[in-house]
Amino acid sequence: MTETTRVPGTANAPGAPGTPGWVTLVAPRPERLKGFYETLLGWEFRPGPPSLGMNLRAFVGDRPVAAIGQVQQHRASRAAAWTPFLLSADIDLAAMAVGACGGTIGVGPLNDREGGRLAIGADPSGAVFGIRGAAPFGRPGEGPGTPAWHELLTYEPYRIAPFYRRVFGFSSVRETNPEGAERVVLHAGSRPIASVRGLGRGETFDRGPHWVTWFQVRDVDASALRAVDLGGRISEAPHDGPYGRTATVVDPEGTPLGLIDRRR
């Protein structure tokens, strides 16, 4: 079944409304993650904007791709997860739409030091996401180390997906995979950029609803093994899927992330 809610003028472009344009992570010990991500994804770290609590900003060449900060003490017990920031031409209007559609805004909207505008909120299930006005990097998946795919793991995907459609103007396609998991693929323009997935048979969510980001790599199998050598672990072994070869690993601070080769 296909459900559509299109925004006039939406194009298959890096800045299309709803396109993930930035990812951030807050962890108890961000400095411990530098070597892991430098070696696994080829990132170079530089100091980040202190006003937003992002201690480290990650680059691939001259392109900023992510930021890592230190979790506040009162939130240290919360499981860490990569947070995608979805693009919007009007941050304030999008933030209002979040509240009108059953979500909440916890931070912002506010201006960052680079002249951009952003907000951080949660959908009706409690999964955290951000809203940003401009993308620091180009089209998702353009080169190793860049964010290439995002998936929201939640309890009721068919109930939560309409929230993102209404706020960001996605179109969507509903699926059920052989494991019995319900799944909604979200499109920005004509490009699939994220999915909302429910529980499959035998699965449990011990972290609650959350987003997982997949990063482009040249060799998924070799990268998964490298993650283990660097102090992480494999949570889902490399396999072929509809959008390329993928694997899911966990970094040394317990944050899940995906590895993907979308070139296939």
PDB file of C-alpha atoms in Angstrom:
ATOM      1  CA  MET A   1       0.000   0.000   0.000  1.00  0.00           C
ATOM      2  CA  THR A   2       1.275   3.499  -0.823  1.00  0.00           C
ATOM      3  CA  GLU A   3       0.406   6.583   1.192  1.00  0.00           C
ATOM      4  CA  THR A   4       1.394  10.000  -0.120  1.00  0.00           C
ATOM      5  CA  THR A   5       1.593  13.456   1.348  1.00  0.00           C
ATOM      6  CA  ARG A   6       3.725  15.503  -1.029  1.00  0.00           C
ATOM      7  CA  VAL A   7       4.969  19.059  -0.666  1.00  0.00           C
ATOM      8  CA  PRO A   8       4.725  21.104  -3.897  1.00  0.00           C
ATOM      9  CA  GLY A   9       8.161  21.717  -5.351  1.00  0.00           C
ATOM     10  CA  THR A  10       9.827  18.922  -3.390  1.00  0.00           C
ATOM     11  CA  ALA A  11      12.797  17.702  -5.415  1.00  0.00           C
ATOM     12  CA  ASN A  12      15.126  14.757  -5.260  1.00  0.00           C
ATOM     13  CA  ALA A  13      17.900  16.954  -3.885  1.00  0.00           C
ATOM     14  CA  PRO A  14      20.113  17.156  -0.784  1.00  0.00           C
ATOM     15  CA  GLY A  15      18.036  20.021   0.609  1.00  0.00           C
ATOM     16  CA  ALA A  16      14.598  18.503   0.006  1.00  0.00           C
ATOM     17  CA  PRO A  17      12.248  18.923   2.989  1.00  0.00           C
ATOM     18  CA  GLY A  18      12.594  15.995   5.357  1.00  0.00           C
ATOM     19  CA  THR A  19      16.000  14.916   4.065  1.00  0.00           C
ATOM     20  CA  PRO A  20      18.345  13.964   6.941  1.00  0.00           C
ATOM     21  CA  GLY A  21      20.947  16.724   6.959  1.00  0.00           C
ATOM     22  CA  TRP A  22      23.024  16.115  10.090  1.00  0.00           C
ATOM     23  CA  VAL A  23      23.520  13.515  12.825  1.00  0.00           C
ATOM     24  CA  THR A  24      24.618  13.944  16.435  1.00  0.00           C
ATOM     25  CA  LEU A  25      25.476  11.680  19.348  1.00  0.00           C
ATOM     26  CA  VAL A  26      25.796  12.425  23.056  1.00  0.00           C
ATOM     27  CA  ALA A  27      27.748   9.852  25.048  1.00  0.00           C
ATOM     28  CA  PRO A  28      29.213   9.612  28.574  1.00  0.00           C
ATOM     29  CA  ARG A  29      32.802   9.610  27.281  1.00  0.00           C
ATOM     30  CA  PRO A  30      32.953  11.105  23.774  1.00  0.00           C
ATOM     31  CA  GLU A  31      36.766  11.208  23.759  1.00  0.00           C
ATOM     32  CA  ARG A  32      36.756   7.411  24.011  1.00  0.00           C
ATOM     33  CA  LEU A  33      34.958   7.226  20.649  1.00  0.00           C
ATOM     34  CA  LYS A  34      37.454   9.233  18.609  1.00  0.00           C
ATOM     35  CA  GLY A  35      39.731   6.332  17.679  1.00  0.00           C
ATOM     36  CA  PHE A  36      36.786   4.040  16.945  1.00  0.00           C
ATOM     37  CA  TYR A  37      35.148   6.361  14.412  1.00  0.00           C
ATOM     38  CA  GLU A  38      38.421   7.682  12.980  1.00  0.00           C
ATOM     39  CA  THR A  39      39.481   4.156  12.042  1.00  0.00           C
ATOM     40  CA  LEU A  40      36.076   2.691  11.185  1.00  0.00           C
ATOM     41  CA  LEU A  41      34.655   5.566   9.102  1.00  0.00           C
ATOM     42  CA  GLY A  42      37.739   7.611   8.243  1.00  0.00           C
ATOM     43  CA  TRP A  43      36.582  10.645  10.207  1.00  0.00           C
ATOM     44  CA  GLU A  44      38.785  13.548  11.263  1.00  0.00           C
ATOM     45  CA  PHE A  45      37.672  15.268  14.464  1.00  0.00           C
ATOM     46  CA  ARG A  46      37.837  18.986  15.170  1.00  0.00           C
ATOM     47  CA  PRO A  47      36.483  21.010  18.115  1.00  0.00           C
ATOM     48  CA  GLY A  48      32.727  21.546  17.929  1.00  0.00           C
ATOM     49  CA  PRO A  49      30.521  24.506  18.958  1.00  0.00           C
ATOM     50  CA  PRO A  50      30.540  24.559  22.790  1.00  0.00           C
ATOM     51  CA  SER A  51      27.236  26.459  22.961  1.00  0.00           C
ATOM     52  CA  LEU A  52      25.424  23.315  21.774  1.00  0.00           C
ATOM     53  CA  GLY A  53      27.417  20.910  23.920  1.00  0.00           C
ATOM     54  CA  MET A  54      28.998  19.258  20.884  1.00  0.00           C
ATOM     55  CA  ASN A  55      32.619  18.710  21.882  1.00  0.00           C
ATOM     56  CA  LEU A  56      33.720  17.048  18.668  1.00  0.00           C
ATOM     57  CA  ARG A  57      32.765  17.636  15.041  1.00  0.00           C
ATOM     58  CA  ALA A  58      33.537  14.883  12.522  1.00  0.00           C
ATOM     59  CA  PHE A  59      34.717  15.568   8.974  1.00  0.00           C
ATOM     60  CA  VAL A  60      35.258  13.471   5.868  1.00  0.00           C
ATOM     61  CA  GLY A  61      37.787  15.591   3.989  1.00  0.00           C
ATOM     62  CA  ASP A  62      36.393  19.131   4.254  1.00  0.00           C
ATOM     63  CA  ARG A  63      32.800  17.956   4.667  1.00  0.00           C
ATOM     64  CA  PRO A  64      31.289  17.979   8.173  1.00  0.00           C
ATOM     65  CA  VAL A  65      29.212  14.820   8.675  1.00  0.00           C
ATOM     66  CA  ALA A  66      28.422  14.486  12.397  1.00  0.00           C
ATOM     67  CA  ALA A  67      28.963  15.849  15.893  1.00  0.00           C
ATOM     68  CA  ILE A  68      29.569  14.104  19.215  1.00  0.00           C
ATOM     69  CA  GLY A  69      28.989  15.665  22.617  1.00  0.00           C
ATOM     70  CA  GLN A  70      28.985  14.650  26.258  1.00  0.00           C
ATOM     71  CA  VAL A  71      25.683  13.633  27.796  1.00  0.00           C
ATOM     72  CA  GLN A  72      24.467  15.753  30.701  1.00  0.00           C
ATOM     73  CA  GLN A  73      24.800  14.074  34.078  1.00  0.00           C
ATOM     74  CA  HIS A  74      21.042  13.835  34.713  1.00  0.00           C
ATOM     75  CA  ARG A  75      20.571  12.049  31.376  1.00  0.00           C
ATOM     76  CA  ALA A  76      23.533   9.685  31.707  1.00  0.00           C
ATOM     77  CA  SER A  77      21.292   6.676  32.343  1.00  0.00           C
ATOM     78  CA  ARG A  78      19.525   7.079  28.990  1.00  0.00           C
ATOM     79  CA  ALA A  79      20.732   4.737  26.231  1.00  0.00           C
ATOM     80  CA  ALA A  80      22.817   6.583  23.635  1.00  0.00           C
ATOM     81  CA  ALA A  81      21.610   6.760  20.024  1.00  0.00           C
ATOM     82  CA  TRP A  82      22.539   8.680  16.889  1.00  0.00           C
ATOM     83  CA  THR A  83      20.003  11.472  16.330  1.00  0.00           C
ATOM     84  CA  PRO A  84      19.119  12.489  12.757  1.00  0.00           C
ATOM     85  CA  PHE A  85      18.295  16.122  11.993  1.00  0.00           C
ATOM     86  CA  LEU A  86      15.643  16.442   9.286  1.00  0.00           C
ATOM     87  CA  LEU A  87      15.661  19.492   7.046  1.00  0.00           C
ATOM     88  CA  SER A  88      12.925  22.103   7.024  1.00  0.00           C
ATOM     89  CA  ALA A  89      12.649  25.420   5.193  1.00  0.00           C
ATOM     90  CA  ASP A  90      10.863  26.909   8.230  1.00  0.00           C
ATOM     91  CA  ILE A  91      12.108  25.613  11.587  1.00  0.00           C
ATOM     92  CA  ASP A  92       9.546  27.520  13.645  1.00  0.00           C
ATOM     93  CA  LEU A  93       6.633  26.260  11.571  1.00  0.00           C
ATOM     94  CA  ALA A  94       7.969  22.696  11.714  1.00  0.00           C
ATOM     95  CA  ALA A  95       8.333  22.932  15.499  1.00  0.00           C
ATOM     96  CA  MET A  96       4.722  24.057  15.764  1.00  0.00           C
ATOM     97  CA  ALA A  97       3.680  21.142  13.551  1.00  0.00           C
ATOM     98  CA  VAL A  98       5.516  18.695  15.837  1.00  0.00           C
ATOM     99  CA  GLY A  99       3.353  19.782  18.771  1.00  0.00           C
ATOM    100  CA  ALA A 100       0.159  19.862  16.712  1.00  0.00           C
ATOM    101  CA  CYS A 101       0.779  16.293  15.521  1.00  0.00           C
ATOM    102  CA  GLY A 102       1.347  14.799  18.969  1.00  0.00           C
ATOM    103  CA  GLY A 103       5.104  15.222  19.421  1.00  0.00           C
ATOM    104  CA  THR A 104       7.092  17.493  21.726  1.00  0.00           C
ATOM    105  CA  ILE A 105       9.897  20.041  21.303  1.00  0.00           C
ATOM    106  CA  GLY A 106      12.536  19.860  24.038  1.00  0.00           C
ATOM    107  CA  VAL A 107      15.175  22.276  22.678  1.00  0.00           C
ATOM    108  CA  GLY A 108      14.639  25.385  20.573  1.00  0.00           C
ATOM    109  CA  PRO A 109      13.994  26.527  18.027  1.00  0.00           C
ATOM    110  CA  LEU A 110      17.276  28.396  18.434  1.00  0.00           C
ATOM    111  CA  ASN A 111      20.165  29.762  16.396  1.00  0.00           C
ATOM    112  CA  ASP A 112      23.533  28.034  16.454  1.00  0.00           C
ATOM    113  CA  ARG A 113      26.880  29.818  16.163  1.00  0.00           C
ATOM    114  CA  GLU A 114      27.116  29.082  12.447  1.00  0.00           C
ATOM    115  CA  GLY A 115      24.023  31.101  11.618  1.00  0.00           C
ATOM    116  CA  GLY A 116      21.744  28.091  11.254  1.00  0.00           C
ATOM    117  CA  ARG A 117      18.535  27.380  13.126  1.00  0.00           C
ATOM    118  CA  LEU A 118      17.586  24.118  14.777  1.00  0.00           C
ATOM    119  CA  ALA A 119      15.302  22.364  17.217  1.00  0.00           C
ATOM    120  CA  ILE A 120      15.267  18.973  18.958  1.00  0.00           C
ATOM    121  CA  GLY A 121      12.071  17.104  19.675  1.00  0.00           C
ATOM    122  CA  ALA A 122      10.458  13.713  20.122  1.00  0.00           C
ATOM    123  CA  ASP A 123       7.746  11.949  18.155  1.00  0.00           C
ATOM    124  CA  PRO A 124       4.589  10.567  19.852  1.00  0.00           C
ATOM    125  CA  SER A 125       6.439   7.338  20.754  1.00  0.00           C
ATOM    126  CA  GLY A 126       9.280   9.229  22.458  1.00  0.00           C
ATOM    127  CA  ALA A 127      11.964   8.756  19.770  1.00  0.00           C
ATOM    128  CA  VAL A 128      14.267  11.805  19.618  1.00  0.00           C
ATOM    129  CA  PHE A 129      15.015  13.633  16.354  1.00  0.00           C
ATOM    130  CA  GLY A 130      16.215  17.078  15.308  1.00  0.00           C
ATOM    131  CA  ILE A 131      15.113  19.709  12.807  1.00  0.00           C
ATOM    132  CA  ARG A 132      17.666  21.781  10.941  1.00  0.00           C
ATOM    133  CA  GLY A 133      17.469  24.539   8.365  1.00  0.00           C
ATOM    134  CA  ALA A 134      20.495  23.644   6.242  1.00  0.00           C
ATOM    135  CA  ALA A 135      22.539  20.524   5.561  1.00  0.00           C
ATOM    136  CA  PRO A 136      26.298  20.649   6.304  1.00  0.00           C
ATOM    137  CA  PHE A 137      26.923  17.705   3.977  1.00  0.00           C
ATOM    138  CA  GLY A 138      25.672  16.789   0.485  1.00  0.00           C
ATOM    139  CA  ARG A 139      23.391  14.028  -0.709  1.00  0.00           C
ATOM    140  CA  PRO A 140      23.173  11.119   1.791  1.00  0.00           C
ATOM    141  CA  GLY A 141      25.591   8.302   1.086  1.00  0.00           C
ATOM    142  CA  GLU A 142      27.966  10.351  -1.066  1.00  0.00           C
ATOM    143  CA  GLY A 143      31.231   8.702  -0.150  1.00  0.00           C
ATOM    144  CA  PRO A 144      32.552   6.517   2.687  1.00  0.00           C
ATOM    145  CA  GLY A 145      31.909   7.817   6.181  1.00  0.00           C
ATOM    146  CA  THR A 146      28.779   9.807   5.340  1.00  0.00           C
ATOM    147  CA  PRO A 147      25.294   9.058   6.725  1.00  0.00           C
ATOM    148  CA  ALA A 148      23.423   7.033   4.105  1.00  0.00           C
ATOM    149  CA  TRP A 149      20.259   5.617   5.708  1.00  0.00           C
ATOM    150  CA  HIS A 150      18.165   6.058   8.852  1.00  0.00           C
ATOM    151  CA  GLU A 151      15.675   3.737  10.524  1.00  0.00           C
ATOM    152  CA  LEU A 152      13.317   4.399  13.392  1.00  0.00           C
ATOM    153  CA  LEU A 153      12.703   1.343  15.557  1.00  0.00           C
ATOM    154  CA  THR A 154       9.346   1.734  17.263  1.00  0.00           C
ATOM    155  CA  TYR A 155       6.388  -0.258  18.527  1.00  0.00           C
ATOM    156  CA  GLU A 156       3.679   0.897  16.130  1.00  0.00           C
ATOM    157  CA  PRO A 157       5.210   2.011  12.810  1.00  0.00           C
ATOM    158  CA  TYR A 158       1.873   2.440  11.037  1.00  0.00           C
ATOM    159  CA  ARG A 159       0.787   4.855  13.791  1.00  0.00           C
ATOM    160  CA  ILE A 160       4.074   6.787  14.013  1.00  0.00           C
ATOM    161  CA  ALA A 161       4.908   7.144  10.278  1.00  0.00           C
ATOM    162  CA  PRO A 162       1.979   9.557   9.647  1.00  0.00           C
ATOM    163  CA  PHE A 163       3.520  11.940  12.223  1.00  0.00           C
ATOM    164  CA  TYR A 164       6.652  12.316  10.071  1.00  0.00           C
ATOM    165  CA  ARG A 165       4.596  12.571   6.874  1.00  0.00           C
ATOM    166  CA  ARG A 166       2.528  15.433   8.265  1.00  0.00           C
ATOM    167  CA  VAL A 167       5.460  17.350   9.763  1.00  0.00           C
ATOM    168  CA  PHE A 168       7.975  16.927   6.905  1.00  0.00           C
ATOM    169  CA  GLY A 169       5.858  16.153   3.828  1.00  0.00           C
ATOM    170  CA  PHE A 170       7.193  12.657   3.184  1.00  0.00           C
ATOM    171  CA  SER A 171       5.562  10.156   0.910  1.00  0.00           C
ATOM    172  CA  SER A 172       5.590   6.608   2.256  1.00  0.00           C
ATOM    173  CA  VAL A 173       5.236   2.948   1.293  1.00  0.00           C
ATOM    174  CA  ARG A 174       4.036   0.291   3.759  1.00  0.00           C
ATOM    175  CA  GLU A 175       5.656  -3.160   3.815  1.00  0.00           C
ATOM    176  CA  THR A 176       5.700  -6.365   5.860  1.00  0.00           C
ATOM    177  CA  ASN A 177       8.931  -8.371   5.708  1.00  0.00           C
ATOM    178  CA  PRO A 178       9.260 -12.186   5.930  1.00  0.00           C
ATOM    179  CA  GLU A 179      10.052 -11.932   9.671  1.00  0.00           C
ATOM    180  CA  GLY A 180       6.649 -10.369  10.265  1.00  0.00           C
ATOM    181  CA  ALA A 181       7.970  -6.864  11.028  1.00  0.00           C
ATOM    182  CA  GLU A 182       5.860  -3.961   9.842  1.00  0.00           C
ATOM    183  CA  ARG A 183       7.854  -1.324   7.955  1.00  0.00           C
ATOM    184  CA  VAL A 184       7.163   2.042   6.342  1.00  0.00           C
ATOM    185  CA  VAL A 185       9.714   3.461   3.876  1.00  0.00           C
ATOM    186  CA  LEU A 186       9.826   7.271   3.840  1.00  0.00           C
ATOM    187  CA  HIS A 187      10.670   9.209   0.666  1.00  0.00           C
ATOM    188  CA  ALA A 188      11.894  12.808   0.363  1.00  0.00           C
ATOM    189  CA  GLY A 189      10.922  13.707  -3.180  1.00  0.00           C
ATOM    190  CA  SER A 190      11.470  10.517  -5.175  1.00  0.00           C
ATOM    191  CA  ARG A 191      14.363   9.265  -3.044  1.00  0.00           C
ATOM    192  CA  PRO A 192      13.922   6.724  -0.217  1.00  0.00           C
ATOM    193  CA  ILE A 193      15.854   8.135   2.733  1.00  0.00           C
ATOM    194  CA  ALA A 194      14.579   6.442   5.898  1.00  0.00           C
ATOM    195  CA  SER A 195      12.262   3.790   7.266  1.00  0.00           C
ATOM    196  CA  VAL A 196      10.062   3.227  10.306  1.00  0.00           C
ATOM    197  CA  ARG A 197      10.154  -0.389  11.484  1.00  0.00           C
ATOM    198  CA  GLY A 198       8.238  -2.330  14.087  1.00  0.00           C
ATOM    199  CA  LEU A 199       9.051  -5.489  15.990  1.00  0.00           C
ATOM    200  CA  GLY A 200       9.594  -8.723  14.109  1.00  0.00           C
ATOM    201  CA  ARG A 201       8.930 -12.156  15.536  1.00  0.00           C
ATOM    202  CA  GLY A 202      11.188 -12.822  18.522  1.00  0.00           C
ATOM    203  CA  GLU A 203      12.455  -9.229  18.726  1.00  0.00           C
ATOM    204  CA  THR A 204      12.316  -6.980  21.767  1.00  0.00           C
ATOM    205  CA  PHE A 205      13.254  -3.327  22.212  1.00  0.00           C
ATOM    206  CA  ASP A 206      15.349  -2.942  25.352  1.00  0.00           C
ATOM    207  CA  ARG A 207      16.185   0.681  24.481  1.00  0.00           C
ATOM    208  CA  GLY A 208      12.705   2.000  23.706  1.00  0.00           C
ATOM    209  CA  PRO A 209      11.869   3.676  20.372  1.00  0.00           C
ATOM    210  CA  HIS A 210      14.986   5.197  18.785  1.00  0.00           C
ATOM    211  CA  TRP A 211      16.632   6.078  15.483  1.00  0.00           C
ATOM    212  CA  VAL A 212      19.613   4.174  14.041  1.00  0.00           C
ATOM    213  CA  THR A 213      21.904   5.740  11.407  1.00  0.00           C
ATOM    214  CA  TRP A 214      23.697   3.707   8.722  1.00  0.00           C
ATOM    215  CA  PHE A 215      27.015   5.048   7.425  1.00  0.00           C
ATOM    216  CA  GLN A 216      28.395   4.374   3.948  1.00  0.00           C
ATOM    217  CA  VAL A 217      31.468   2.098   3.845  1.00  0.00           C
ATOM    218  CA  ARG A 218      33.383   0.471   1.002  1.00  0.00           C
ATOM    219  CA  ASP A 219      33.311  -3.058   2.449  1.00  0.00           C
ATOM    220  CA  VAL A 220      30.575  -3.911   4.956  1.00  0.00           C
ATOM    221  CA  ASP A 221      32.022  -7.290   5.959  1.00  0.00           C
ATOM    222  CA  ALA A 222      35.528  -5.959   6.605  1.00  0.00           C
ATOM    223  CA  SER A 223      34.165  -2.900   8.434  1.00  0.00           C
ATOM    224  CA  ALA A 224      32.024  -5.029  10.749  1.00  0.00           C
ATOM    225  CA  LEU A 225      35.061  -7.077  11.755  1.00  0.00           C
ATOM    226  CA  ARG A 226      37.086  -3.892  12.197  1.00  0.00           C
ATOM    227  CA  ALA A 227      34.435  -2.557  14.593  1.00  0.00           C
ATOM    228  CA  VAL A 228      35.022  -5.603  16.820  1.00  0.00           C
ATOM    229  CA  ASP A 229      38.789  -5.078  16.729  1.00  0.00           C
ATOM    230  CA  LEU A 230      38.199  -1.476  17.835  1.00  0.00           C
ATOM    231  CA  GLY A 231      36.230  -2.465  20.930  1.00  0.00           C
ATOM    232  CA  GLY A 232      32.709  -2.653  19.497  1.00  0.00           C
ATOM    233  CA  ARG A 233      30.561  -5.666  18.693  1.00  0.00           C
ATOM    234  CA  ILE A 234      28.356  -6.933  15.867  1.00  0.00           C
ATOM    235  CA  SER A 235      24.624  -6.988  16.625  1.00  0.00           C
ATOM    236  CA  GLU A 236      23.438  -7.944  13.123  1.00  0.00           C
ATOM    237  CA  ALA A 237      25.800  -9.787  10.772  1.00  0.00           C
ATOM    238  CA  PRO A 238      26.444  -8.503   7.233  1.00  0.00           C
ATOM    239  CA  HIS A 239      23.685  -9.390   4.777  1.00  0.00           C
ATOM    240  CA  ASP A 240      22.164  -8.165   1.513  1.00  0.00           C
ATOM    241  CA  GLY A 241      18.979  -6.095   1.658  1.00  0.00           C
ATOM    242  CA  PRO A 242      16.801  -3.971  -0.622  1.00  0.00           C
ATOM    243  CA  TYR A 243      19.040  -0.902  -0.297  1.00  0.00           C
ATOM    244  CA  GLY A 244      22.471  -2.566  -0.322  1.00  0.00           C
ATOM    245  CA  ARG A 245      24.643  -4.739   1.883  1.00  0.00           C
ATOM    246  CA  THR A 246      24.304  -3.864   5.566  1.00  0.00           C
ATOM    247  CA  ALA A 247      25.418  -4.777   9.078  1.00  0.00           C
ATOM    248  CA  THR A 248      24.653  -3.330  12.498  1.00  0.00           C
ATOM    249  CA  VAL A 249      27.372  -2.833  15.097  1.00  0.00           C
ATOM    250  CA  VAL A 250      27.615  -1.246  18.552  1.00  0.00           C
ATOM    251  CA  ASP A 251      30.380   1.229  19.403  1.00  0.00           C
ATOM    252  CA  PRO A 252      32.464   1.022  22.624  1.00  0.00           C
ATOM    253  CA  GLU A 253      30.000   3.304  24.453  1.00  0.00           C
ATOM    254  CA  GLY A 254      27.033   1.090  23.564  1.00  0.00           C
ATOM    255  CA  THR A 255      25.574   3.120  20.678  1.00  0.00           C
ATOM    256  CA  PRO A 256      24.139   1.118  17.753  1.00  0.00           C
ATOM    257  CA  LEU A 257      25.040   2.175  14.217  1.00  0.00           C
ATOM    258  CA  GLY A 258      24.660   0.650  10.807  1.00  0.00           C
ATOM    259  CA  LEU A 259      27.186   0.015   8.050  1.00  0.00           C
ATOM    260  CA  ILE A 260      25.903   0.044   4.485  1.00  0.00           C
ATOM    261  CA  ASP A 261      27.120  -0.094   0.899  1.00  0.00           C
ATOM    262  CA  ARG A 262      24.330   1.539  -1.176  1.00  0.00           C
ATOM    263  CA  ARG A 263      26.365   1.334  -4.387  1.00  0.00           C
ATOM    264  CA  ARG A 264      25.068  -2.168  -5.152  1.00  0.00           C
TER     265      ARG A 264
END
